[in-house]
mmCIF file of C-alpha atoms in Angstrom:
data_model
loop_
_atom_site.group_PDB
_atom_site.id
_atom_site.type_symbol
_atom_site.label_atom_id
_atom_site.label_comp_id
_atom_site.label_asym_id
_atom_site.label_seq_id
_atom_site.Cartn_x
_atom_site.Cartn_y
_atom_site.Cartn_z
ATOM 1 C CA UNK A 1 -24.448 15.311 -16.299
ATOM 2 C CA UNK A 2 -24.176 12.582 -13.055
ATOM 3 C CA UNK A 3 -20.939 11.875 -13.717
ATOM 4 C CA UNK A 4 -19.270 8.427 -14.981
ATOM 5 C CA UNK A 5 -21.741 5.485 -15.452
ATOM 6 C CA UNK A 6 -21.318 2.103 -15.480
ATOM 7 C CA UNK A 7 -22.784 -0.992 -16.233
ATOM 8 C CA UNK A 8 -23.975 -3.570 -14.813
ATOM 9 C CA UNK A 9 -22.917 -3.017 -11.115
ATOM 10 C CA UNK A 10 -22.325 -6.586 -10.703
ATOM 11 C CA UNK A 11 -21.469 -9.381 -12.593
ATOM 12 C CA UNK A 12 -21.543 -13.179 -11.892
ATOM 13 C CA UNK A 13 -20.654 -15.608 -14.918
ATOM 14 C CA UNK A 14 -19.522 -19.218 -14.918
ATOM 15 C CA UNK A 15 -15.946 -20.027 -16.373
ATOM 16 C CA UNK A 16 -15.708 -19.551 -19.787
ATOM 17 C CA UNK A 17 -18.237 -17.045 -20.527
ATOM 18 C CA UNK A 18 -17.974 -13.903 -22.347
ATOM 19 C CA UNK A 19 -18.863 -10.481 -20.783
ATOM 20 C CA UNK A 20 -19.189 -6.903 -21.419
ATOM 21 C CA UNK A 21 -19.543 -3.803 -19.774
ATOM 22 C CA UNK A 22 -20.563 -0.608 -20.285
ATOM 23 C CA UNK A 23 -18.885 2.443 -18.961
ATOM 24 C CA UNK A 24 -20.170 6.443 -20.113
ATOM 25 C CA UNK A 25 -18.090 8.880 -19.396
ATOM 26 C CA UNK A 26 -18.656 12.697 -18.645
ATOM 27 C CA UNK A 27 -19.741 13.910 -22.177
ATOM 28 C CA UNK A 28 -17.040 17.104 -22.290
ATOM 29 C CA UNK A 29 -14.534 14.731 -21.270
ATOM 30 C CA UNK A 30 -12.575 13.349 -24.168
ATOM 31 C CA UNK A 31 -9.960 11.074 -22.221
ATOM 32 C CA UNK A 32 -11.540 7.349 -21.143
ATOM 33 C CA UNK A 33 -9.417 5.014 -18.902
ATOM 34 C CA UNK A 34 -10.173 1.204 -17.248
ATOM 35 C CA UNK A 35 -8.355 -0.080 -14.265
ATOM 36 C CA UNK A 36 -8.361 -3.117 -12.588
ATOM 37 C CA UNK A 37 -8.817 -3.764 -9.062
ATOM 38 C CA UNK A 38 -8.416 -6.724 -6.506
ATOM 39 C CA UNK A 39 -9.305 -6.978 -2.937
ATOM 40 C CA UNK A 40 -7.541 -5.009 -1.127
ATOM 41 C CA UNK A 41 -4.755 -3.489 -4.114
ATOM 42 C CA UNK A 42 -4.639 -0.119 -5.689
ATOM 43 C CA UNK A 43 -6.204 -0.290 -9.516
ATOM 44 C CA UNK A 44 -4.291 -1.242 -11.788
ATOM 45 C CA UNK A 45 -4.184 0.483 -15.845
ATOM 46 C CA UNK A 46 -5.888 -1.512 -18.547
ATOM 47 C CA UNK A 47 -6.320 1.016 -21.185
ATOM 48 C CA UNK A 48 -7.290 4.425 -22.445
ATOM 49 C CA UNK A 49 -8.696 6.022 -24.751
ATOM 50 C CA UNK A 50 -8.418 9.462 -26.443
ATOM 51 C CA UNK A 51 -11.543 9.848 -28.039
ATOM 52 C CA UNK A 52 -11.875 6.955 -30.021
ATOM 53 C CA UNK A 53 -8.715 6.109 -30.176
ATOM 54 C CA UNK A 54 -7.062 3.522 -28.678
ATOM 55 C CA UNK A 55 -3.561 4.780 -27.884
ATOM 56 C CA UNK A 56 -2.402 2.040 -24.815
ATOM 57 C CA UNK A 57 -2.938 -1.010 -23.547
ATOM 58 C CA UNK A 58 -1.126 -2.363 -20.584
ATOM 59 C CA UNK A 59 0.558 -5.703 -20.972
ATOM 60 C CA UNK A 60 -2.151 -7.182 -18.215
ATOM 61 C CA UNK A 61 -4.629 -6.780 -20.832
ATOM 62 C CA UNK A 62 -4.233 -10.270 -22.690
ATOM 63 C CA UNK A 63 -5.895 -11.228 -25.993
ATOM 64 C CA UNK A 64 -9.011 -12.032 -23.902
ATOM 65 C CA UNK A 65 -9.622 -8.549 -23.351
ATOM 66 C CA UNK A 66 -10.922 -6.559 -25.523
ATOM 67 C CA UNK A 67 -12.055 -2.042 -25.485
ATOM 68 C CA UNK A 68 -13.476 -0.213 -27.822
ATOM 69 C CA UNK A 69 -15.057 3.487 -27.446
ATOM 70 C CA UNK A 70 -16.982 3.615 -30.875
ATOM 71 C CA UNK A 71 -17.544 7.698 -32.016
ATOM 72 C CA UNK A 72 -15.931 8.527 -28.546
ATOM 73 C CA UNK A 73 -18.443 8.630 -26.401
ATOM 74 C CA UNK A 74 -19.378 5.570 -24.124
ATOM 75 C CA UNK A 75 -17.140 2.560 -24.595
ATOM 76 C CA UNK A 76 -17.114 -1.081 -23.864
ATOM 77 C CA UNK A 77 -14.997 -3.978 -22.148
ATOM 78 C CA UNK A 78 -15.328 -7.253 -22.751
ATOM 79 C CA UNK A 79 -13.686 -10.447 -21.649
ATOM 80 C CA UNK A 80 -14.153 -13.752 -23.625
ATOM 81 C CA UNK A 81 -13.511 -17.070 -21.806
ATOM 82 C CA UNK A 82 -13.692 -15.817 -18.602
ATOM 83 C CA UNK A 83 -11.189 -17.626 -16.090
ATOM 84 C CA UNK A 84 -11.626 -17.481 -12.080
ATOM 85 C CA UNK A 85 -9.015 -15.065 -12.510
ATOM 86 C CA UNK A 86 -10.347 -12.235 -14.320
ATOM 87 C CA UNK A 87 -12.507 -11.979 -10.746
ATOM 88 C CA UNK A 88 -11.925 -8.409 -9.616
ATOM 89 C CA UNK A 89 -13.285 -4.391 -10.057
ATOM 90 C CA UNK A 90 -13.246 -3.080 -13.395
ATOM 91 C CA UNK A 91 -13.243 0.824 -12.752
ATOM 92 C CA UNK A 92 -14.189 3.268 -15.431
ATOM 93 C CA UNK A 93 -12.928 7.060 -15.058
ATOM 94 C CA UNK A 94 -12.691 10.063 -17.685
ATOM 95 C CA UNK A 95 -10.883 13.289 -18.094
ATOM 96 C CA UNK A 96 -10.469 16.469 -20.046
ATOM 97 C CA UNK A 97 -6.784 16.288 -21.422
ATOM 98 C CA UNK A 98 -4.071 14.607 -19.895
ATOM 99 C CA UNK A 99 -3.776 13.348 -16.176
ATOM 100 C CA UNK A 100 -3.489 16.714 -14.573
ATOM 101 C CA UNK A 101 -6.630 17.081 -13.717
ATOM 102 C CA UNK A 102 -6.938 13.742 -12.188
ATOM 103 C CA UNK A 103 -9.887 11.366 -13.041
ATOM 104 C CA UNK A 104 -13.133 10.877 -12.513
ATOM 105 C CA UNK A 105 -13.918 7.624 -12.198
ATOM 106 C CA UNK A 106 -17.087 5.674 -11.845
ATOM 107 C CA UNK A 107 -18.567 2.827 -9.375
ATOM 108 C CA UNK A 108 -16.715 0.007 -11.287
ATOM 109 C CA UNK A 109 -18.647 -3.202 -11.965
ATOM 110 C CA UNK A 110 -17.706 -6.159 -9.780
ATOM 111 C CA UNK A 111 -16.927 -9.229 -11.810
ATOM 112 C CA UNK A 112 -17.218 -12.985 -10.141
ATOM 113 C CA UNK A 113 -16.517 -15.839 -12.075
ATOM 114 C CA UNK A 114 -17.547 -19.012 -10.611
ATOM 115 C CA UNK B 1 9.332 2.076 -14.086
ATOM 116 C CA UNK B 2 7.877 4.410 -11.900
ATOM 117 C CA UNK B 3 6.699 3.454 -8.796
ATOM 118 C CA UNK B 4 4.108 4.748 -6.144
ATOM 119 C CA UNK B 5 4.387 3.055 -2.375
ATOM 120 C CA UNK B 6 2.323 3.594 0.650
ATOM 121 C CA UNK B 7 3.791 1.864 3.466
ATOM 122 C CA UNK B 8 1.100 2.065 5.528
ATOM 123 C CA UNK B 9 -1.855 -1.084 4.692
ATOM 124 C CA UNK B 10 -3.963 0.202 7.876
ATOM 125 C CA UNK B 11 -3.693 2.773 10.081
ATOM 126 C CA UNK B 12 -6.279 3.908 12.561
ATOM 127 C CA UNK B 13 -7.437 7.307 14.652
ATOM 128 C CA UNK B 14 -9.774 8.421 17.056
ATOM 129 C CA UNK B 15 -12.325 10.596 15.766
ATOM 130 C CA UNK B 16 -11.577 14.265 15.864
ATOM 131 C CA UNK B 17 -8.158 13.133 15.813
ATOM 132 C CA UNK B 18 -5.546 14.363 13.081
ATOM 133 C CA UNK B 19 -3.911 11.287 11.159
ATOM 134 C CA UNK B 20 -0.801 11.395 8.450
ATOM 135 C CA UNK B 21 -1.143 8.902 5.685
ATOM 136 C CA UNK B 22 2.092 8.828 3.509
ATOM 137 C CA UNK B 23 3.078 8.008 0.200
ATOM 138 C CA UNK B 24 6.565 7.948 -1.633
ATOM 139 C CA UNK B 25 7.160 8.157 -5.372
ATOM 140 C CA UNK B 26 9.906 7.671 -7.988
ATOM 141 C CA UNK B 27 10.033 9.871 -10.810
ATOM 142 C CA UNK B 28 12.675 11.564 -13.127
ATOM 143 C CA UNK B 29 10.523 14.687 -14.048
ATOM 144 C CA UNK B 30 10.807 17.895 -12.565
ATOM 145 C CA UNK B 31 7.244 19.230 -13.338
ATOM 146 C CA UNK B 32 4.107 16.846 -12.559
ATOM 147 C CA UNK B 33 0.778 16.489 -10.095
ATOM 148 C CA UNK B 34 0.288 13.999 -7.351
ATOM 149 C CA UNK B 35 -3.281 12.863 -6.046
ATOM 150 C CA UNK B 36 -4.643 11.755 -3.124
ATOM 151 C CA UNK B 37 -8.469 9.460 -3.640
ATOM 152 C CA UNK B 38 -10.759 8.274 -1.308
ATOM 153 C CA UNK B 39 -12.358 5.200 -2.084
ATOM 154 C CA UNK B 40 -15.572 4.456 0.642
ATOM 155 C CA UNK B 41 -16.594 0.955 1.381
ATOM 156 C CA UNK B 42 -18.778 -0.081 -2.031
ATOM 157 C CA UNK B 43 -18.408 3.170 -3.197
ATOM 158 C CA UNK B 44 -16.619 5.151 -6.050
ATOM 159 C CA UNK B 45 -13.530 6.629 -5.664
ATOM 160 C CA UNK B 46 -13.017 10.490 -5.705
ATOM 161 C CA UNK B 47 -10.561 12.556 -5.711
ATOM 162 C CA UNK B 48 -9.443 14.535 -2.281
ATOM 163 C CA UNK B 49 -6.393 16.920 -2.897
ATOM 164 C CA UNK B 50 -4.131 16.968 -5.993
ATOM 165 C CA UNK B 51 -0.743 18.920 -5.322
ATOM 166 C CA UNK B 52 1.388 20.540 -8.723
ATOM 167 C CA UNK B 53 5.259 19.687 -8.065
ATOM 168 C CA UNK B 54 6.333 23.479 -9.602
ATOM 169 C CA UNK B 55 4.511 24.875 -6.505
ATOM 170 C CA UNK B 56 6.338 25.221 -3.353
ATOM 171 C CA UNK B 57 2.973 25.777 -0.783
ATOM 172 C CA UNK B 58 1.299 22.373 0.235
ATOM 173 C CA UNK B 59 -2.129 22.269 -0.860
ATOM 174 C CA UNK B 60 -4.939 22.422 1.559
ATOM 175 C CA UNK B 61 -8.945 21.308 0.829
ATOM 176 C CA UNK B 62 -10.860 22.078 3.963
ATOM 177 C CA UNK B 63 -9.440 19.602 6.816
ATOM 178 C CA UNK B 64 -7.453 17.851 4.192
ATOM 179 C CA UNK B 65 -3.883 18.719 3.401
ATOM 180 C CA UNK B 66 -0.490 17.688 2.151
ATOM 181 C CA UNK B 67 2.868 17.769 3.288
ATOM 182 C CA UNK B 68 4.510 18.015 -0.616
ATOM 183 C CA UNK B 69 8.602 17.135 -0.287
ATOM 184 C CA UNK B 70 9.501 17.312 -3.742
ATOM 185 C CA UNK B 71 13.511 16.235 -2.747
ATOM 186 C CA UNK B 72 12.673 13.411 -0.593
ATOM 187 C CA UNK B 73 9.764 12.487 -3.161
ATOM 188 C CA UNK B 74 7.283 12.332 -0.358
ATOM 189 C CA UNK B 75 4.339 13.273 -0.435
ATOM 190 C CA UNK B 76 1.835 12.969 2.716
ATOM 191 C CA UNK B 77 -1.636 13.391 3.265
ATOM 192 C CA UNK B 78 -3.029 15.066 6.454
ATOM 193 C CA UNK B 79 -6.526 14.860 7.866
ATOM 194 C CA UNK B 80 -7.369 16.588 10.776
ATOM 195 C CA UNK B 81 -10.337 16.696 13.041
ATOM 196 C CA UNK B 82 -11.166 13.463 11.694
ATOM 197 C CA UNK B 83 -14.381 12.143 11.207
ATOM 198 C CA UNK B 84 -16.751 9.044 10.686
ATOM 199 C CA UNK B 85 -17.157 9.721 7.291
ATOM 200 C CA UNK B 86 -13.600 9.568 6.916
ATOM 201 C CA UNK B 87 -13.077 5.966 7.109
ATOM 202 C CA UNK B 88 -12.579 4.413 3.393
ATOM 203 C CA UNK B 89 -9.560 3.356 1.406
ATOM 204 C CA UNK B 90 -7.173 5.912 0.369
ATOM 205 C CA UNK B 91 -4.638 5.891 -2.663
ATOM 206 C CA UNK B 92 -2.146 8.214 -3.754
ATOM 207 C CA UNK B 93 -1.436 8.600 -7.267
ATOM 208 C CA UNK B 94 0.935 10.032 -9.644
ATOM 209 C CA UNK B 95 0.406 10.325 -13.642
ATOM 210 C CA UNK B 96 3.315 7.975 -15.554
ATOM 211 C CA UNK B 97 5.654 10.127 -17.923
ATOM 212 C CA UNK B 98 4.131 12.571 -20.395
ATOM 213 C CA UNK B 99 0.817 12.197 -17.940
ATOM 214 C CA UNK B 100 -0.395 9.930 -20.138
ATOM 215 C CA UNK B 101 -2.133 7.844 -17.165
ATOM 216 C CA UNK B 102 -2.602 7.644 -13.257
ATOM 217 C CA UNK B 103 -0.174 5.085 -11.134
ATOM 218 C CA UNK B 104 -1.567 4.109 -7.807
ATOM 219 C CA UNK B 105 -0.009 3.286 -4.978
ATOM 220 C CA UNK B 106 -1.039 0.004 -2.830
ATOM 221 C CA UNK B 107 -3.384 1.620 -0.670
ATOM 222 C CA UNK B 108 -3.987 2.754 3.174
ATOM 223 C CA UNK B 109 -7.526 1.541 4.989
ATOM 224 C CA UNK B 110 -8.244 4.438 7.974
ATOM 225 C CA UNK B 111 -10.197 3.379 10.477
ATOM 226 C CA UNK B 112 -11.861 6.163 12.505
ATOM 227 C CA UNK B 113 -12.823 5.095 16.309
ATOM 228 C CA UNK B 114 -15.468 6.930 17.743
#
């Protein structure tokens, strides 16, 4: 297992555009979370996942956003209609259980939108 | 809501130097964990010392440690004999009621001077 993987590292897309990424988790780990995060700012909760469930999403997550962790294993984030502001880190991490443990998070892909 | 603050945006130390990096939280519980992650330029973020609130003795990884004051809700990391490698972002997090997820604090940049 190397840990959390995501994909693609970095993302450039014009206004407007739709984009997903990719994050896999550790496989034992049955707790998936995105974050957010700016220049220069702590991340910031999207959502999470307990196995395939869904069971929060944080009110920055607008109707543009959309997760889903099919069969619990890897899951997906997309954006439709990408605006200048959705520019920023999108950090994957996993866990066994509940926060505890503490995460383990991936490289986050870097979205641009120009 | 619960809150995480580090007060410090930058702080800087001579190599082989020991620097205090501190964080304050806000919390109702009695029982919890508080984090500590290191986040390298263009790199992932991993996790350096986690601390359980129902233990009295600060933890201690190697040349990291924590100075844990449950009362004051302060909770500080320590790095001594610092080192090159040292220099990256660092966050301190604590997991929002019923540990559901992580809540990160704004963030201090350490500089190390050689």
């Amino acid at each position: 297992d190397t840990g959390v993987s995501q994909n693609p590292r970095h993302k450039i897309t014009k206004r407007g555009q739709n984009v997903t990424f990719r994050c896999d988790p550790i496989s034992e780990h049955n707790r998936l979370y995105w974050y957010r995060q700016t220049l220069g700012q702590g991340p910031e909760f999207l959502t999470y996942f307990q196995n395939e469930a869904q069971l929060e999403k944080s009110r920055l997550l607008s109707d543009r956003f959309s997760a889903e962790r099919p069969k619990g294993s890897f899951s997906t984030l997309e954006i439709q209609r990408t605006e200048q502001g959705d520019s920023a880190m999108y950090l994957c991490a996993s866990s066994l259980g509940g926060s505890g443990q503490g995460y383990t998070f991936g490289s986050g892909t870097r979205l641009t939108v120009v | 809501a619960q809150t995480v603050t580090q007060s410090q945006p930058e702080m800087s130390v001579q190599e082989a130097e020991t620097v205090t990096l501190s964080c304050t939280y806000d919390t109702s519980e009695s029982d919890y964990y508080l984090f500590w992650y290191k986040q390298p330029p263009s790199r992932q973020m991993i996790l350096v010392i986690r601390q359980e609130a129902y233990k009295q003795q600060n933890a201690t990884e190697n040349r990291f440690s924590v100075n844990f004051q449950k009362a004051a809700k302060s909770f500080s990391l320590k790095i001594s004999d610092s080192q090159l490698g040292d220099a990256a972002m660092y966050f301190c997090a604590y997991p929002e009621w019923g540990a559901q997820k992580l809540v990160f604090g704004q963030g201090t940049r350490l500089t190390i001077n050689p």
